[in-house]
Amino acid sequence: MSNRITVSNQKGGVGKTTISLHLAVALAKKDKDVLVVDLDPSAYLSAHLGLDDYYYDENKNSLAYNLVEGPQENLEDIVLQTDEGVDVVPSNYDMRGVEDRLNAERNREMRLRMILDRIDGDYDYTMVDSPPSVGVLYDNAILACERVIIPIKDEDMSIVSIHRALDEIDEIEKAFGTNIEILAIIPNLVRPDGVATDTLERLRSTDGLKEYLTEFEIRQRVAIRRAMKNRTTLYKHKPNSDQVKNFMKLADLVVSKCEGENDEEEKEE
């Protein structure tokens, strides 16, 4: 089974899509087969890959359709290849009505898991870019993956927002009787100033957070914004950027935690 990870934070503006895409490509550069699912109705990840205008077939076979109606026979048709070395299940405008439509459906929180069970068996990793708000799609991402990376910004509200995110995950665990693993809390869009330094110091000394917080951060760089604007990644736009190594460090951490755990499970068997 694929190692499924969702990049989630119920607070917007934390660079969730940037982390999702760059981590996925970093894993691909480590010779991993990677599938990326754009579960955000805003479809920013799809747009950054130039897939926002992708025209679905007349049979309405899209991610949105499969979430609402259940996995279809030709489900593999929603998976697209990209020149970034990862495969993608894109989002489009149809996703904007999915939350409302799912609210009346049975097993509505498990629809993404049902889809992934059918399509991600040949992938080493599946990355899910989740919506920046609590709701049925957010629950789908958490429950389908059961592993979470939480990006945060270097601002005073980060401590409050991250506690809210962890509380929400606790509620999902209790409601569905499952265990969700926090792989990492990754500071993102970090500015080179004293305020950022002070905030990170407080985060790294806060009980309940410091054990998840990475020792490195993704620093704010114009090159990252330009890469995303030009519908590509930092690896292609500016491969010598100092932040490339930090995305690769995040990939190393993910591989260590996911594949290290898999090795332990195999030994126990």
Tab-separated table of C-alpha atoms in Angstrom:
chain	number	residue	atom	x	y	z
A	1	MET	CA	0.000	0.000	0.000
A	2	SER	CA	1.157	3.505	-0.789
A	3	ASN	CA	2.426	5.718	2.026
A	4	ARG	CA	-0.345	8.305	2.129
A	5	ILE	CA	0.325	11.763	3.528
A	6	THR	CA	-1.870	14.828	3.640
A	7	VAL	CA	-0.480	18.344	3.925
A	8	SER	CA	-3.128	20.025	6.024
A	9	ASN	CA	-3.801	23.129	8.055
A	10	GLN	CA	-7.232	24.607	8.647
A	11	LYS	CA	-5.627	28.046	8.441
A	12	GLY	CA	-5.115	29.417	4.943
A	13	GLY	CA	-2.090	31.300	3.669
A	14	VAL	CA	0.534	28.955	5.109
A	15	GLY	CA	1.888	27.729	1.763
A	16	LYS	CA	0.261	24.313	1.979
A	17	THR	CA	0.213	23.810	-1.790
A	18	THR	CA	3.866	24.818	-2.146
A	19	ILE	CA	4.859	22.225	0.449
A	20	SER	CA	2.651	19.535	-1.115
A	21	LEU	CA	4.037	19.994	-4.606
A	22	HIS	CA	7.702	20.450	-3.704
A	23	LEU	CA	7.697	17.542	-1.261
A	24	ALA	CA	6.085	15.299	-3.875
A	25	VAL	CA	8.692	16.205	-6.499
A	26	ALA	CA	11.495	15.817	-3.925
A	27	LEU	CA	10.294	12.268	-3.248
A	28	ALA	CA	10.199	11.590	-6.990
A	29	LYS	CA	13.793	12.785	-7.225
A	30	LYS	CA	14.613	10.071	-4.690
A	31	ASP	CA	13.306	7.510	-7.180
A	32	LYS	CA	9.933	7.162	-5.511
A	33	ASP	CA	6.739	6.735	-7.525
A	34	VAL	CA	4.481	9.558	-6.367
A	35	LEU	CA	0.813	10.393	-6.835
A	36	VAL	CA	-0.479	13.857	-5.901
A	37	VAL	CA	-4.177	14.487	-5.233
A	38	ASP	CA	-5.486	18.052	-5.372
A	39	LEU	CA	-8.399	17.950	-2.915
A	40	ASP	CA	-8.583	21.733	-2.559
A	41	PRO	CA	-11.587	23.209	-4.424
A	42	SER	CA	-9.436	26.255	-5.188
A	43	ALA	CA	-7.318	23.945	-7.389
A	44	TYR	CA	-4.118	25.924	-6.821
A	45	LEU	CA	-1.906	22.868	-7.130
A	46	SER	CA	-3.551	21.907	-10.416
A	47	ALA	CA	-3.144	25.465	-11.669
A	48	HIS	CA	0.551	25.525	-10.734
A	49	LEU	CA	1.022	22.431	-12.876
A	50	GLY	CA	-0.964	23.903	-15.759
A	51	LEU	CA	-3.830	21.464	-15.268
A	52	ASP	CA	-6.522	23.911	-14.174
A	53	ASP	CA	-8.060	24.043	-17.650
A	54	TYR	CA	-7.997	20.268	-18.072
A	55	TYR	CA	-11.204	19.244	-19.821
A	56	TYR	CA	-12.848	16.188	-18.342
A	57	ASP	CA	-14.594	13.736	-20.650
A	58	GLU	CA	-18.317	13.925	-21.282
A	59	ASN	CA	-18.855	11.087	-18.838
A	60	LYS	CA	-17.987	13.560	-16.066
A	61	ASN	CA	-15.179	11.330	-14.871
A	62	SER	CA	-13.444	13.720	-12.485
A	63	LEU	CA	-12.285	13.677	-8.884
A	64	ALA	CA	-15.442	15.543	-7.901
A	65	TYR	CA	-17.700	13.052	-9.671
A	66	ASN	CA	-15.965	10.052	-8.100
A	67	LEU	CA	-16.164	11.588	-4.625
A	68	VAL	CA	-19.905	12.198	-4.880
A	69	GLU	CA	-20.990	9.177	-6.915
A	70	GLY	CA	-18.389	6.703	-5.672
A	71	PRO	CA	-15.426	5.205	-7.597
A	72	GLN	CA	-16.273	4.654	-11.262
A	73	GLU	CA	-15.132	1.835	-13.542
A	74	ASN	CA	-12.679	4.032	-15.468
A	75	LEU	CA	-11.268	5.646	-12.341
A	76	GLU	CA	-7.686	5.514	-13.654
A	77	ASP	CA	-8.642	8.149	-16.249
A	78	ILE	CA	-8.544	10.890	-13.610
A	79	VAL	CA	-4.792	10.345	-13.086
A	80	LEU	CA	-2.589	12.561	-15.286
A	81	GLN	CA	1.148	12.483	-15.880
A	82	THR	CA	3.262	15.624	-15.532
A	83	ASP	CA	6.754	16.641	-16.575
A	84	GLU	CA	7.659	17.129	-12.891
A	85	GLY	CA	8.029	13.372	-12.409
A	86	VAL	CA	4.803	12.919	-10.428
A	87	ASP	CA	1.299	11.820	-11.407
A	88	VAL	CA	-1.610	14.043	-10.426
A	89	VAL	CA	-5.319	13.761	-9.775
A	90	PRO	CA	-6.284	17.362	-10.544
A	91	SER	CA	-9.074	19.462	-9.137
A	92	ASN	CA	-11.293	21.806	-11.120
A	93	TYR	CA	-14.363	24.015	-10.694
A	94	ASP	CA	-16.580	20.963	-10.125
A	95	MET	CA	-14.981	20.498	-6.689
A	96	ARG	CA	-16.577	23.666	-5.325
A	97	GLY	CA	-19.934	21.985	-4.808
A	98	VAL	CA	-18.651	18.679	-3.490
A	99	GLU	CA	-18.828	19.508	0.232
A	100	ASP	CA	-22.536	20.360	0.070
A	101	ARG	CA	-23.332	17.317	-2.052
A	102	LEU	CA	-21.391	14.943	0.189
A	103	ASN	CA	-23.212	16.075	3.330
A	104	ALA	CA	-26.238	14.016	2.285
A	105	GLU	CA	-24.241	10.881	1.402
A	106	ARG	CA	-23.417	7.811	3.474
A	107	ASN	CA	-19.745	7.186	4.316
A	108	ARG	CA	-19.058	10.723	3.129
A	109	GLU	CA	-15.817	10.985	5.111
A	110	MET	CA	-14.421	7.821	3.497
A	111	ARG	CA	-14.915	8.651	-0.183
A	112	LEU	CA	-11.291	9.637	-0.838
A	113	ARG	CA	-10.022	6.480	0.830
A	114	MET	CA	-12.284	4.408	-1.415
A	115	ILE	CA	-10.810	6.143	-4.475
A	116	LEU	CA	-7.195	5.801	-3.356
A	117	ASP	CA	-7.685	2.115	-2.567
A	118	ARG	CA	-8.382	1.684	-6.268
A	119	ILE	CA	-5.666	3.838	-7.836
A	120	ASP	CA	-2.581	4.256	-5.657
A	121	GLY	CA	-1.441	0.671	-5.167
A	122	ASP	CA	1.531	1.054	-7.527
A	123	TYR	CA	2.812	4.268	-5.933
A	124	ASP	CA	5.335	4.531	-3.127
A	125	TYR	CA	3.791	7.774	-1.877
A	126	THR	CA	0.466	9.530	-2.244
A	127	MET	CA	0.386	13.222	-1.318
A	128	VAL	CA	-2.968	14.924	-0.697
A	129	ASP	CA	-3.225	18.712	-0.761
A	130	SER	CA	-6.217	19.330	1.504
A	131	PRO	CA	-8.590	22.304	1.765
A	132	PRO	CA	-7.610	25.130	4.172
A	133	SER	CA	-10.780	24.754	6.253
A	134	VAL	CA	-12.499	22.185	8.422
A	135	GLY	CA	-15.210	20.210	6.633
A	136	VAL	CA	-15.992	16.911	4.992
A	137	LEU	CA	-13.136	17.214	2.455
A	138	TYR	CA	-10.675	17.982	5.251
A	139	ASP	CA	-11.939	14.886	7.094
A	140	ASN	CA	-11.558	12.838	3.894
A	141	ALA	CA	-7.919	13.872	3.578
A	142	ILE	CA	-7.082	13.053	7.199
A	143	LEU	CA	-8.892	9.706	7.242
A	144	ALA	CA	-7.617	8.556	3.844
A	145	CYS	CA	-3.988	9.235	4.739
A	146	GLU	CA	-3.702	8.934	8.528
A	147	ARG	CA	-0.375	10.738	8.259
A	148	VAL	CA	-0.183	14.520	8.339
A	149	ILE	CA	2.358	17.242	7.660
A	150	ILE	CA	1.302	20.631	8.990
A	151	PRO	CA	2.880	23.777	7.518
A	152	ILE	CA	2.850	26.930	9.665
A	153	LYS	CA	3.928	30.538	9.279
A	154	ASP	CA	6.292	32.472	11.511
A	155	GLU	CA	3.635	34.667	13.122
A	156	ASP	CA	2.046	35.023	16.543
A	157	MET	CA	-1.169	33.230	15.520
A	158	SER	CA	0.810	30.132	14.551
A	159	ILE	CA	0.748	28.689	18.056
A	160	VAL	CA	-3.014	29.204	18.315
A	161	SER	CA	-3.730	27.822	14.834
A	162	ILE	CA	-1.509	24.779	15.269
A	163	HIS	CA	-3.205	23.866	18.557
A	164	ARG	CA	-6.565	24.161	16.808
A	165	ALA	CA	-5.317	21.886	14.023
A	166	LEU	CA	-4.099	19.294	16.532
A	167	ASP	CA	-7.380	19.514	18.461
A	168	GLU	CA	-9.309	18.892	15.249
A	169	ILE	CA	-7.181	15.832	14.502
A	170	ASP	CA	-7.834	14.558	18.050
A	171	GLU	CA	-11.574	14.932	17.465
A	172	ILE	CA	-11.349	12.976	14.209
A	173	GLU	CA	-9.394	10.217	15.973
A	174	LYS	CA	-12.048	9.939	18.691
A	175	ALA	CA	-14.985	10.095	16.278
A	176	PHE	CA	-13.633	7.422	13.914
A	177	GLY	CA	-11.565	5.305	16.274
A	178	THR	CA	-8.328	5.732	14.360
A	179	ASN	CA	-4.784	6.926	15.003
A	180	ILE	CA	-3.430	9.877	13.024
A	181	GLU	CA	0.335	10.314	12.885
A	182	ILE	CA	1.801	13.809	12.783
A	183	LEU	CA	4.903	13.349	10.640
A	184	ALA	CA	6.089	16.936	10.973
A	185	ILE	CA	5.188	20.530	11.621
A	186	ILE	CA	7.180	22.520	9.069
A	187	PRO	CA	7.712	26.298	9.348
A	188	ASN	CA	7.105	27.758	5.891
A	189	LEU	CA	7.465	31.194	4.259
A	190	VAL	CA	9.875	32.107	7.050
A	191	ARG	CA	11.068	35.713	6.850
A	192	PRO	CA	14.625	36.805	7.662
A	193	ASP	CA	13.766	39.032	10.620
A	194	GLY	CA	13.685	39.097	14.396
A	195	VAL	CA	9.951	38.506	14.656
A	196	ALA	CA	10.275	35.225	12.771
A	197	THR	CA	13.194	34.168	14.947
A	198	ASP	CA	11.287	34.899	18.156
A	199	THR	CA	8.191	33.045	16.927
A	200	LEU	CA	10.163	29.960	15.943
A	201	GLU	CA	11.943	29.949	19.298
A	202	ARG	CA	8.579	29.978	21.086
A	203	LEU	CA	7.239	27.217	18.871
A	204	ARG	CA	10.308	25.087	19.504
A	205	SER	CA	9.911	25.467	23.272
A	206	THR	CA	6.148	24.817	23.406
A	207	ASP	CA	5.150	21.460	24.867
A	208	GLY	CA	3.025	19.461	22.478
A	209	LEU	CA	4.610	21.156	19.462
A	210	LYS	CA	8.362	20.969	19.822
A	211	GLU	CA	8.460	17.202	19.321
A	212	TYR	CA	6.921	17.597	15.858
A	213	LEU	CA	8.638	20.779	14.697
A	214	THR	CA	11.394	20.283	12.124
A	215	GLU	CA	14.883	21.549	12.870
A	216	PHE	CA	14.885	23.322	9.500
A	217	GLU	CA	12.407	25.616	7.809
A	218	ILE	CA	11.408	26.681	4.314
A	219	ARG	CA	12.493	30.275	4.047
A	220	GLN	CA	10.674	32.930	2.065
A	221	ARG	CA	12.248	33.314	-1.371
A	222	VAL	CA	11.164	35.234	-4.466
A	223	ALA	CA	12.323	32.279	-6.572
A	224	ILE	CA	9.647	30.039	-5.023
A	225	ARG	CA	6.882	32.526	-5.846
A	226	ARG	CA	8.189	32.964	-9.385
A	227	ALA	CA	8.399	29.225	-9.912
A	228	MET	CA	4.803	28.734	-8.853
A	229	LYS	CA	3.673	31.705	-10.956
A	230	ASN	CA	5.426	30.187	-13.971
A	231	ARG	CA	3.665	26.858	-13.370
A	232	THR	CA	6.729	24.933	-12.379
A	233	THR	CA	8.750	24.085	-9.281
A	234	LEU	CA	11.876	25.487	-7.683
A	235	TYR	CA	13.805	22.459	-8.924
A	236	LYS	CA	13.354	23.614	-12.516
A	237	HIS	CA	13.109	27.363	-12.026
A	238	LYS	CA	16.162	27.790	-9.799
A	239	PRO	CA	17.742	24.435	-8.894
A	240	ASN	CA	20.648	26.129	-7.096
A	241	SER	CA	18.308	27.875	-4.637
A	242	ASP	CA	19.302	27.399	-1.012
A	243	GLN	CA	15.766	26.145	-0.251
A	244	VAL	CA	16.013	23.118	-2.530
A	245	LYS	CA	18.105	21.370	0.107
A	246	ASN	CA	15.414	22.026	2.729
A	247	PHE	CA	12.692	20.484	0.594
A	248	MET	CA	14.981	17.494	0.120
A	249	LYS	CA	15.528	17.355	3.896
A	250	LEU	CA	11.771	17.184	4.335
A	251	ALA	CA	11.652	14.298	1.854
A	252	ASP	CA	14.429	12.531	3.793
A	253	LEU	CA	12.454	12.940	7.014
A	254	VAL	CA	9.299	11.543	5.391
A	255	VAL	CA	11.124	8.530	3.942
A	256	SER	CA	12.827	7.860	7.276
A	257	LYS	CA	9.567	7.926	9.219
A	258	CYS	CA	7.385	6.089	6.704
A	259	GLU	CA	9.790	3.459	5.443
A	260	GLY	CA	11.445	3.010	8.818
A	261	GLU	CA	8.021	2.183	10.239
A	262	ASN	CA	7.321	-0.181	7.355
A	263	ASP	CA	10.574	-2.026	8.065
A	264	GLU	CA	9.570	-2.427	11.707
A	265	GLU	CA	6.128	-3.754	10.734
A	266	GLU	CA	7.732	-6.332	8.415
A	267	LYS	CA	10.071	-7.473	11.178
A	268	GLU	CA	7.116	-7.927	13.560
A	269	GLU	CA	5.284	-10.027	10.950
